[in-house]
């Protein structure tokens, strides 16, 4: 067969997409997810389901969607932040390159929408409240997540320290959105307690989770093993303790000057941490905020009713 005829014949054939091709383009995502993780979203979903009683097939699909979006956000975050480590190993984009990692991360988002359509189909529900279909929920919360991430990047790149209120708004958009996707999808599929609003609880948990992560990044030695020593300083991030420290004495620009340099030197990072500990007492302040959030979460839990699984999970997340 002449070459041009073969090309035309091939063009008109419906060539199958192979599993080998699928695995190849998803390699950065598979690399990330193969590292051990705490499975926080799965544990949270199982605990919340003690209240909501979502059917098991639907629950597994919801968990799959939430975990995929969480892991996917990490691929993008590591590129945007210039991170070196994630879960104790080199970040995916340093192994596979930025183009392949971006493509894999974008592909996962599309697959999530495919799963959302599948969830919609198996819900056996026609009386959706506007904005409550799986696709609408995911779209709204992904917009929130990207708004939050956008502000975080903007502050970092322009070396502008936000106020505490601005910071809380940012993490409610960025971090809590992933928790809300899980919660809102479960609420849409609930067979019990359908009229209960769990969003205030999940927002509190999401904000507490991020501030806890901010604290651990700068204070927890075990965190250094998986993400690097005080990596938020190297990335130039205005995390919660840093926002407090900078705002506590705006006449002293020492921390801003250090952050502007994106320090890698342990000595320079140590100087920043020492200032935050002894001069502005920002770590004590952060712990006090975490205790206040935990107290408010306990009040919400009391109103919502007993849930030993969720209480146990929240106890594990508490900073000792």
Coordinates of N, CA, C and O in Angstrom, one line a residue, residues 91-237:
X91 N 10.1 16.4 44.2 CA 8.8 16.7 43.6 C 8.7 16.2 42.2 O 9.7 16.0 41.5
X92 N 7.5 15.9 41.7 CA 7.3 15.2 40.4 C 7.9 16.0 39.3 O 8.5 15.4 38.3
X93 N 7.8 17.3 39.3 CA 8.2 18.1 38.1 C 9.7 18.1 38.0 O 10.3 18.3 36.9
X94 N 10.5 17.8 39.1 CA 11.9 17.7 38.9 C 12.3 16.3 38.4 O 13.4 16.2 37.8
X95 N 11.5 15.4 38.5 CA 11.7 14.0 37.9 C 11.3 13.9 36.5 O 12.0 13.4 35.6
X96 N 10.1 14.4 36.2 CA 9.4 14.2 34.9 C 9.4 15.5 34.0 O 9.1 15.5 32.9
X97 N 9.8 16.6 34.6 CA 9.8 17.9 33.9 C 8.5 18.6 34.1 O 7.4 18.0 34.3
X98 N 8.5 19.9 33.9 CA 7.3 20.7 34.1 C 6.2 20.4 33.1 O 5.0 20.2 33.4
X99 N 6.5 20.4 31.8 CA 5.5 20.1 30.8 C 4.7 18.8 31.0 O 3.4 18.8 31.0
X100 N 5.4 17.7 31.3 CA 4.7 16.5 31.5 C 3.9 16.5 32.7 O 2.7 15.9 32.8
X101 N 4.4 17.1 33.8 CA 3.7 17.2 35.1 C 2.4 18.1 34.9 O 1.3 17.7 35.4
X102 N 2.5 19.2 34.2 CA 1.3 20.1 34.0 C 0.3 19.3 33.2 O -0.9 19.4 33.5
X103 N 0.7 18.6 32.2 CA -0.3 17.9 31.4 C -1.0 16.8 32.2 O -2.2 16.6 32.1
X104 N -0.2 16.0 33.0 CA -0.8 15.0 33.8 C -1.8 15.6 34.8 O -2.9 15.1 35.0
X105 N -1.4 16.7 35.4 CA -2.3 17.4 36.4 C -3.6 17.9 35.7 O -4.7 17.8 36.3
X106 N -3.5 18.4 34.5 CA -4.6 18.9 33.8 C -5.5 17.7 33.4 O -6.8 17.8 33.4
X107 N -4.9 16.7 33.0 CA -5.7 15.4 32.6 C -6.5 14.9 33.8 O -7.6 14.5 33.6
X108 N -5.9 15.0 35.0 CA -6.6 14.5 36.2 C -7.9 15.3 36.4 O -8.9 14.8 36.8
X109 N -7.8 16.6 36.2 CA -9.0 17.5 36.4 C -10.1 17.0 35.5 O -11.3 17.0 35.9
X110 N -9.8 16.7 34.2 CA -10.8 16.3 33.3 C -11.4 15.0 33.7 O -12.6 14.7 33.6
X111 N -10.5 14.1 34.2 CA -11.0 12.8 34.7 C -11.9 12.9 35.9 O -12.9 12.2 36.0
X112 N -11.6 13.9 36.7 CA -12.5 14.2 37.9 C -13.9 14.6 37.4 O -14.9 14.2 37.9
X113 N -14.0 15.4 36.3 CA -15.3 15.8 35.8 C -16.0 14.6 35.2 O -17.2 14.5 35.3
X114 N -15.3 13.7 34.6 CA -15.9 12.4 34.1 C -16.5 11.6 35.3 O -17.6 11.1 35.2
X115 N -15.7 11.6 36.4 CA -16.2 10.9 37.6 C -17.4 11.6 38.2 O -18.4 11.0 38.7
X116 N -17.4 12.9 38.1 CA -18.6 13.7 38.6 C -19.9 13.4 37.8 O -21.0 13.3 38.4
X117 N -19.7 13.2 36.5 CA -20.9 12.9 35.7 C -21.4 11.4 36.0 O -22.6 11.2 36.1
X118 N -20.4 10.6 36.3 CA -20.8 9.2 36.8 C -21.5 9.2 38.1 O -22.5 8.6 38.3
X119 N -21.0 10.1 39.0 CA -21.7 10.2 40.3 C -23.1 10.7 40.1 O -24.1 10.2 40.7
X120 N -23.3 11.7 39.3 CA -24.6 12.3 39.0 C -25.5 11.2 38.5 O -26.7 11.1 38.9
X121 N -25.0 10.4 37.6 CA -25.9 9.3 37.0 C -26.3 8.3 38.0 O -27.4 7.8 37.9
X122 N -25.5 8.0 39.0 CA -25.9 6.9 40.0 C -26.6 7.4 41.2 O -27.0 6.7 42.1
X123 N -26.8 8.7 41.3 CA -27.5 9.3 42.4 C -29.0 9.1 42.4 O -29.7 9.2 43.4
X124 N -29.5 8.7 41.2 CA -31.0 8.5 41.0 C -31.8 9.7 41.6 O -32.7 9.5 42.4
X125 N -31.4 10.9 41.2 CA -32.0 12.1 41.8 C -32.3 13.0 40.6 O -31.5 13.3 39.8
X126 N -33.5 13.6 40.7 CA -33.9 14.6 39.6 C -34.2 15.9 40.2 O -34.2 16.9 39.5
X127 N -34.4 16.0 41.5 CA -34.8 17.3 42.1 C -33.6 18.0 42.7 O -33.6 18.3 43.9
X128 N -32.6 18.3 41.9 CA -31.4 19.0 42.4 C -31.7 20.5 42.7 O -32.4 21.1 41.9
X129 N -31.3 20.9 43.8 CA -31.3 22.4 44.1 C -30.3 23.0 43.2 O -29.2 22.5 43.0
X130 N -30.6 24.2 42.7 CA -29.6 24.9 41.8 C -28.3 25.0 42.5 O -28.2 25.4 43.6
X131 N -27.2 24.6 41.8 CA -25.9 24.7 42.3 C -25.4 23.4 43.1 O -24.3 23.4 43.6
X132 N -26.3 22.4 43.1 CA -26.0 21.2 44.0 C -25.6 19.9 43.2 O -25.5 18.9 43.8
X133 N -25.5 20.0 41.9 CA -25.1 18.8 41.1 C -23.6 18.7 41.3 O -22.9 19.6 41.6
X134 N -23.1 17.4 41.2 CA -21.6 17.2 41.4 C -20.8 18.2 40.5 O -19.8 18.7 41.0
X135 N -21.1 18.3 39.3 CA -20.3 19.2 38.4 C -20.4 20.7 38.9 O -19.3 21.3 38.9
X136 N -21.5 21.1 39.3 CA -21.6 22.5 39.8 C -20.9 22.7 41.1 O -20.2 23.7 41.3
X137 N -20.9 21.7 42.0 CA -20.2 21.8 43.3 C -18.7 21.9 43.0 O -18.0 22.7 43.5
X138 N -18.2 21.0 42.2 CA -16.7 20.9 41.9 C -16.3 22.2 41.2 O -15.2 22.8 41.5
X139 N -17.1 22.7 40.2 CA -16.7 23.9 39.5 C -16.6 25.1 40.4 O -15.7 25.9 40.4
X140 N -17.6 25.3 41.3 CA -17.6 26.4 42.2 C -16.4 26.4 43.2 O -15.8 27.4 43.4
X141 N -16.1 25.2 43.7 CA -15.1 25.1 44.7 C -13.7 25.1 44.0 O -12.7 25.6 44.6
X142 N -13.6 24.7 42.8 CA -12.3 24.8 42.1 C -12.0 26.3 41.8 O -10.9 26.8 41.8
X143 N -13.1 27.1 41.5 CA -12.9 28.5 41.3 C -12.4 29.1 42.6 O -11.5 29.9 42.6
X144 N -13.0 28.7 43.7 CA -12.5 29.2 45.0 C -11.1 28.9 45.3 O -10.3 29.7 45.7
X145 N -10.7 27.6 45.0 CA -9.3 27.2 45.2 C -8.3 28.0 44.4 O -7.3 28.4 44.9
X146 N -8.7 28.3 43.2 CA -7.7 29.0 42.3 C -7.7 30.5 42.7 O -6.7 31.1 42.6
X147 N -8.8 31.0 43.2 CA -8.8 32.4 43.7 C -7.9 32.5 44.9 O -7.0 33.4 45.0
X148 N -8.0 31.5 45.8 CA -7.1 31.5 47.0 C -5.7 31.3 46.6 O -4.8 32.1 47.1
X149 N -5.4 30.4 45.8 CA -4.0 30.2 45.3 C -3.4 31.4 44.6 O -2.3 31.7 44.8
X150 N -4.3 32.0 43.8 CA -3.9 33.2 43.1 C -3.4 34.3 44.0 O -2.4 35.0 43.8
X151 N -4.2 34.6 45.1 CA -3.8 35.6 46.1 C -2.6 35.2 46.8 O -1.7 36.1 47.1
X152 N -2.4 33.9 47.2 CA -1.2 33.5 47.9 C 0.0 33.7 47.0 O 1.0 34.2 47.5
X153 N -0.1 33.4 45.7 CA 1.1 33.7 44.8 C 1.3 35.2 44.6 O 2.5 35.6 44.6
X154 N 0.2 36.0 44.5 CA 0.4 37.4 44.3 C 1.1 38.0 45.5 O 2.0 38.8 45.3
X155 N 0.7 37.7 46.7 CA 1.4 38.2 47.9 C 2.8 37.8 47.9 O 3.7 38.7 48.2
X156 N 3.1 36.6 47.6 CA 4.5 36.1 47.6 C 5.3 36.8 46.6 O 6.4 37.3 46.9
X157 N 4.9 36.9 45.4 CA 5.7 37.5 44.3 C 5.9 39.0 44.4 O 6.8 39.5 43.9
X158 N 4.9 39.6 45.1 CA 5.0 41.1 45.3 C 5.6 41.4 46.7 O 5.6 42.6 47.0
X159 N 5.9 40.4 47.4 CA 6.4 40.5 48.8 C 5.5 41.5 49.6 O 5.9 42.5 50.2
X160 N 4.2 41.2 49.5 CA 3.2 42.0 50.3 C 2.6 41.1 51.4 O 1.9 40.1 51.0
X161 N 2.7 41.5 52.6 CA 2.2 40.7 53.7 C 0.7 41.0 53.9 O 0.3 42.2 54.1
X162 N -0.2 40.0 53.8 CA -1.6 40.3 54.0 C -1.9 40.5 55.5 O -1.1 40.2 56.3
X163 N -3.1 41.0 55.7 CA -3.6 41.0 57.1 C -4.1 39.6 57.5 O -4.2 38.8 56.6
X164 N -4.3 39.4 58.8 CA -4.8 38.1 59.2 C -6.2 37.8 58.6 O -6.4 36.7 58.2
X165 N -7.0 38.8 58.5 CA -8.3 38.6 57.9 C -8.2 38.2 56.4 O -8.9 37.3 55.9
X166 N -7.3 38.9 55.7 CA -7.1 38.5 54.3 C -6.6 37.1 54.2 O -6.9 36.3 53.3
X167 N -5.7 36.7 55.1 CA -5.1 35.4 55.1 C -6.2 34.3 55.3 O -6.2 33.3 54.6
X168 N -7.1 34.6 56.3 CA -8.1 33.6 56.6 C -9.0 33.5 55.4 O -9.5 32.4 55.0
X169 N -9.4 34.6 54.7 CA -10.2 34.5 53.5 C -9.5 33.7 52.5 O -10.2 32.9 51.8
X170 N -8.2 33.9 52.3 CA -7.4 33.1 51.3 C -7.5 31.6 51.6 O -7.8 30.8 50.7
X171 N -7.3 31.2 52.8 CA -7.2 29.7 53.1 C -8.6 29.1 53.1 O -8.8 27.9 52.9
X172 N -9.6 30.0 53.4 CA -11.0 29.5 53.3 C -11.3 29.1 51.8 O -12.0 28.2 51.5
X173 N -10.7 29.9 50.9 CA -10.9 29.6 49.5 C -10.0 28.5 49.1 O -10.4 27.5 48.4
X174 N -8.7 28.6 49.4 CA -7.7 27.7 48.9 C -7.8 26.3 49.5 O -7.9 25.3 48.8
X175 N -7.6 26.2 50.8 CA -7.5 24.9 51.5 C -8.9 24.3 51.8 O -9.1 23.1 51.5
X176 N -9.8 25.1 52.4 CA -11.1 24.6 52.8 C -11.9 24.2 51.6 O -12.8 23.4 51.8
X177 N -11.6 24.7 50.4 CA -12.4 24.3 49.3 C -12.4 22.8 49.0 O -13.4 22.2 48.6
X178 N -11.2 22.2 49.2 CA -11.1 20.7 49.0 C -11.9 19.9 50.1 O -12.5 18.9 49.7
X179 N -11.9 20.5 51.3 CA -12.8 19.8 52.3 C -14.3 20.0 52.0 O -15.1 19.1 52.2
X180 N -14.6 21.2 51.4 CA -16.0 21.5 51.1 C -16.5 20.6 49.9 O -17.6 20.2 49.8
X181 N -15.6 20.3 48.9 CA -16.0 19.5 47.8 C -16.4 18.1 48.4 O -17.5 17.6 48.1
X182 N -15.6 17.6 49.3 CA -15.9 16.3 49.9 C -17.3 16.4 50.7 O -18.2 15.6 50.5
X183 N -17.4 17.4 51.5 CA -18.6 17.6 52.3 C -19.8 17.9 51.5 O -20.9 17.2 51.7
X184 N -19.7 18.7 50.5 CA -20.9 19.1 49.7 C -21.4 17.9 48.9 O -22.6 17.7 48.7
X185 N -20.4 17.2 48.3 CA -20.8 16.0 47.5 C -21.5 14.9 48.5 O -22.5 14.3 48.1
X186 N -21.0 14.8 49.7 CA -21.6 13.9 50.6 C -23.0 14.3 51.0 O -23.9 13.5 51.1
X187 N -23.1 15.6 51.2 CA -24.4 16.2 51.6 C -25.5 16.0 50.5 O -26.6 15.7 50.7
X188 N -25.0 16.1 49.2 CA -25.9 15.9 48.1 C -26.3 14.4 47.9 O -27.4 14.2 47.4
X189 N -25.5 13.5 48.5 CA -25.8 12.1 48.4 C -26.3 11.5 49.7 O -26.5 10.3 49.8
X190 N -26.5 12.3 50.7 CA -26.9 11.8 52.0 C -28.2 11.1 52.0 O -29.2 11.5 51.3
X191 N -28.3 10.0 52.8 CA -29.6 9.4 53.0 C -30.2 9.7 54.4 O -31.4 9.4 54.7
X192 N -29.4 10.3 55.3 CA -29.8 10.8 56.6 C -29.3 12.2 56.8 O -28.3 12.6 56.2
X193 N -30.0 12.9 57.7 CA -29.6 14.3 58.1 C -29.4 15.2 56.9 O -28.5 16.0 56.8
X194 N -30.4 15.1 55.9 CA -30.3 15.8 54.7 C -30.5 17.3 54.8 O -30.0 18.1 54.0
X195 N -31.1 17.7 55.9 CA -31.4 19.2 56.1 C -30.4 19.9 57.0 O -30.5 21.0 57.3
X196 N -29.3 19.2 57.4 CA -28.3 19.7 58.3 C -27.2 20.4 57.5 O -26.7 19.8 56.5
X197 N -26.8 21.6 57.9 CA -25.7 22.3 57.2 C -24.4 22.0 57.9 O -24.2 22.5 59.0
X198 N -23.6 21.3 57.3 CA -22.3 20.9 57.9 C -21.1 21.8 57.4 O -20.0 21.6 57.8
X199 N -21.5 22.8 56.6 CA -20.4 23.7 56.0 C -19.7 24.5 57.1 O -18.4 24.6 57.0
X200 N -20.3 25.1 58.1 CA -19.5 25.8 59.1 C -18.5 24.9 59.8 O -17.4 25.4 60.0
X201 N -18.9 23.7 60.1 CA -17.9 22.8 60.7 C -16.7 22.5 59.7 O -15.6 22.5 60.2
X202 N -17.0 22.2 58.5 CA -16.0 21.9 57.5 C -15.1 23.1 57.2 O -13.8 22.9 57.0
X203 N -15.6 24.3 57.2 CA -14.8 25.5 57.1 C -13.8 25.6 58.2 O -12.6 26.0 58.1
X204 N -14.3 25.4 59.4 CA -13.5 25.5 60.6 C -12.3 24.5 60.6 O -11.2 24.8 60.9
X205 N -12.7 23.2 60.2 CA -11.7 22.2 60.1 C -10.6 22.5 59.0 O -9.4 22.3 59.2
X206 N -11.1 23.1 57.9 CA -10.2 23.4 56.8 C -9.2 24.5 57.2 O -8.0 24.4 56.9
X207 N -9.7 25.6 57.9 CA -8.8 26.6 58.3 C -7.9 26.1 59.4 O -6.7 26.5 59.3
X208 N -8.4 25.4 60.3 CA -7.5 24.8 61.3 C -6.4 23.9 60.7 O -5.3 24.0 61.1
X209 N -6.8 23.1 59.7 CA -5.8 22.2 59.1 C -4.7 23.0 58.5 O -3.5 22.6 58.6
X210 N -5.0 24.1 57.8 CA -4.0 24.9 57.1 C -3.1 25.6 58.1 O -1.8 25.7 58.0
X211 N -3.7 26.2 59.2 CA -2.8 26.9 60.1 C -2.0 25.9 60.9 O -0.8 26.2 61.2
X212 N -2.5 24.7 61.2 CA -1.7 23.7 61.8 C -0.5 23.3 60.8 O 0.6 23.1 61.3
X213 N -0.8 23.2 59.5 CA 0.3 22.9 58.6 C 1.3 24.1 58.5 O 2.5 23.8 58.5
X214 N 0.9 25.3 58.6 CA 1.8 26.4 58.6 C 2.7 26.4 59.9 O 3.9 26.6 59.8
X215 N 2.1 26.0 61.0 CA 2.9 25.9 62.2 C 3.9 24.8 62.1 O 5.1 25.0 62.4
X216 N 3.5 23.6 61.6 CA 4.3 22.5 61.5 C 5.5 22.7 60.6 O 6.6 22.2 60.8
X217 N 5.2 23.4 59.5 CA 6.3 23.7 58.5 C 7.5 24.4 59.1 O 8.6 24.2 58.8
X218 N 7.2 25.3 60.1 CA 8.3 26.0 60.8 C 8.8 25.5 62.1 O 9.8 25.8 62.5
X219 N 8.0 24.5 62.7 CA 8.3 24.1 64.0 C 8.5 22.6 64.2 O 9.2 22.2 65.1
X220 N 7.9 21.8 63.3 CA 8.0 20.3 63.5 C 9.2 19.7 62.8 O 9.3 19.8 61.5
X221 N 10.1 19.1 63.5 CA 11.3 18.5 62.9 C 10.9 17.4 62.0 O 11.6 17.2 60.9
X222 N 9.9 16.6 62.2 CA 9.5 15.5 61.3 C 9.0 16.1 60.0 O 9.2 15.4 59.0
X223 N 8.5 17.3 60.0 CA 8.0 17.9 58.8 C 9.2 18.2 57.8 O 9.0 18.1 56.6
X224 N 10.3 18.5 58.4 CA 11.5 18.8 57.6 C 11.9 17.7 56.8 O 12.5 17.8 55.7
X225 N 11.7 16.4 57.3 CA 12.1 15.2 56.6 C 11.3 15.0 55.3 O 11.8 14.5 54.3
X226 N 10.0 15.5 55.3 CA 9.2 15.2 54.1 C 9.1 16.5 53.2 O 8.8 16.3 52.0
X227 N 9.3 17.7 53.7 CA 9.1 18.9 52.9 C 10.3 19.8 52.9 O 10.4 20.7 52.1
X228 N 11.3 19.6 53.9 CA 12.4 20.5 53.9 C 12.3 21.4 55.1 O 11.2 21.7 55.6
X229 N 13.5 21.8 55.6 CA 13.5 22.7 56.8 C 12.9 24.1 56.6 O 13.4 24.8 55.7
X230 N 11.9 24.4 57.3 CA 11.2 25.7 57.2 C 11.1 26.2 55.8 O 11.4 27.3 55.4
X231 N 10.5 25.3 55.0 CA 10.4 25.5 53.5 C 9.6 26.7 53.1 O 9.8 27.3 52.1
X232 N 8.6 27.0 54.0 CA 7.8 28.2 53.7 C 8.6 29.5 53.5 O 8.3 30.4 52.8
X233 N 9.7 29.5 54.3 CA 10.6 30.7 54.2 C 11.3 30.7 52.9 O 11.4 31.8 52.2
X234 N 11.8 29.6 52.4 CA 12.5 29.5 51.1 C 11.5 29.8 50.0 O 11.9 30.4 49.0
X235 N 10.2 29.4 50.1 CA 9.3 29.6 49.1 C 8.7 31.1 49.1 O 8.0 31.5 48.2
X236 N 9.1 31.8 50.2 CA 8.6 33.2 50.3 C 7.1 33.3 50.7 O 6.5 34.3 50.4
X237 N 6.6 32.3 51.3 CA 5.2 32.2 51.6 C 4.9 33.1 52.9 O 5.6 33.0 53.9

